[in-house]
Tab-separated table of C-alpha atoms in Angstrom:
chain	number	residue	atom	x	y	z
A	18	UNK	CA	55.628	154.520	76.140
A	19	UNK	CA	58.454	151.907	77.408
A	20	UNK	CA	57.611	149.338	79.788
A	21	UNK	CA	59.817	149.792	82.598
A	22	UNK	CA	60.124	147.108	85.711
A	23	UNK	CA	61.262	148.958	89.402
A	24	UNK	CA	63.124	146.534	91.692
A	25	UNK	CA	64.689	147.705	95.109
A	26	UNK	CA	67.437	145.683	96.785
A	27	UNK	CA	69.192	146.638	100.263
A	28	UNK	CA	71.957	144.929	100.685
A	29	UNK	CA	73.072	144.197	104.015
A	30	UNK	CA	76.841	145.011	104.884
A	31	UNK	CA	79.178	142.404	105.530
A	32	UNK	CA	82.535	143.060	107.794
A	33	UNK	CA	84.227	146.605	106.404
A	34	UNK	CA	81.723	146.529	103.287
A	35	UNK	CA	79.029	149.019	104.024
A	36	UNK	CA	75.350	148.181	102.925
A	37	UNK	CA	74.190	149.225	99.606
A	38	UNK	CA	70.027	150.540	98.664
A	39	UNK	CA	69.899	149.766	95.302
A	40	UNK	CA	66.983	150.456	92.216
A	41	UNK	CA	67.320	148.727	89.603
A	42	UNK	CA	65.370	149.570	86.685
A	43	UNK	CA	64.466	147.182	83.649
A	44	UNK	CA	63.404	148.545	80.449
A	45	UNK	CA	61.581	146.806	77.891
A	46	UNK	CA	63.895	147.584	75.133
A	47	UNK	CA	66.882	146.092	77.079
A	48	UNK	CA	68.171	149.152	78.858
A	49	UNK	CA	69.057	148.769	82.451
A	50	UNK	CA	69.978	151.430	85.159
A	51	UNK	CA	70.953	150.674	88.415
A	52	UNK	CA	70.602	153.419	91.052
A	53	UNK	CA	72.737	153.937	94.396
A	54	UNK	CA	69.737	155.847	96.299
A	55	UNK	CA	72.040	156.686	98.803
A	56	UNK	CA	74.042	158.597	96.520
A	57	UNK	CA	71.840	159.430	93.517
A	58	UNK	CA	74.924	157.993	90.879
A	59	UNK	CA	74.060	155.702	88.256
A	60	UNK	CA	76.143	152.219	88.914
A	61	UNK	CA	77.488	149.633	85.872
A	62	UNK	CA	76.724	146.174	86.755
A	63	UNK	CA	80.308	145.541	86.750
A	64	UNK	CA	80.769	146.883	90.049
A	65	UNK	CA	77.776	145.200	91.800
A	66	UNK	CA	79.587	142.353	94.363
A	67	UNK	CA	78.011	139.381	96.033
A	68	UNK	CA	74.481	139.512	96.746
A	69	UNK	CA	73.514	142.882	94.586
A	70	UNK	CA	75.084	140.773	91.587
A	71	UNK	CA	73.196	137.999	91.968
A	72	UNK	CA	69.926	139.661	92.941
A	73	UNK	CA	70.819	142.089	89.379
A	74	UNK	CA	71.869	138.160	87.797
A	75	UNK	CA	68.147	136.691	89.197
A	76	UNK	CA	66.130	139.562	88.132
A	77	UNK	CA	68.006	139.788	84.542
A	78	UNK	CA	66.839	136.173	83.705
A	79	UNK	CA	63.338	136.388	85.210
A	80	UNK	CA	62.797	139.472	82.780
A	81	UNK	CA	64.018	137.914	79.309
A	82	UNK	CA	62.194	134.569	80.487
A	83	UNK	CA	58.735	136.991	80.721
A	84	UNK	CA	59.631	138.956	77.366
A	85	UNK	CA	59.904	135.659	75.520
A	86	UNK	CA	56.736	134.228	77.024
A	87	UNK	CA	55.140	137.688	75.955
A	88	UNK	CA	56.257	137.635	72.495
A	89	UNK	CA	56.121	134.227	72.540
A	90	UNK	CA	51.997	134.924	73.242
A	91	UNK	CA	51.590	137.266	71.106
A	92	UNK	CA	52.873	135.493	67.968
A	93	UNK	CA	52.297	132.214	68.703
């Protein structure tokens, strides 16, 4: 079984952008997939813009920083 962290960010639109509902899904063994749910597609983290990239950015650090402190636990 692979740990697997659910995060949901709505982005709000800004001028001719449109707003984006994202999931973003962290997996314990590194993986990451980030879901339009508006769509259904599967997006890269190269096209996340402005405030979807830094919540994906934010969320990215805060999980390595809590898988060290969990391995760091466990073997310390």
């Amino acid at each position: 079984m692979v740990n697997c962290e659910h995060f949901r960010y709505v982005e709000p639109s800004r001028g001719s952008r449109p707003s984006r509902d994202l999931t973003f899904k962290f997996y314990a063994d590194g993986k990451l997939i980030i879901v339009d749910n508006d769509t259904g597609h599967t997006i890269n983290p190269r096209e996340l813009r402005g405030g979807s990239y830094d919540f994906y950015v934010r969320q990215r650090i805060a999980f390595i920083r809590r898988d060290l402190n969990a391995k760091r636990a466990k073997y310390a």
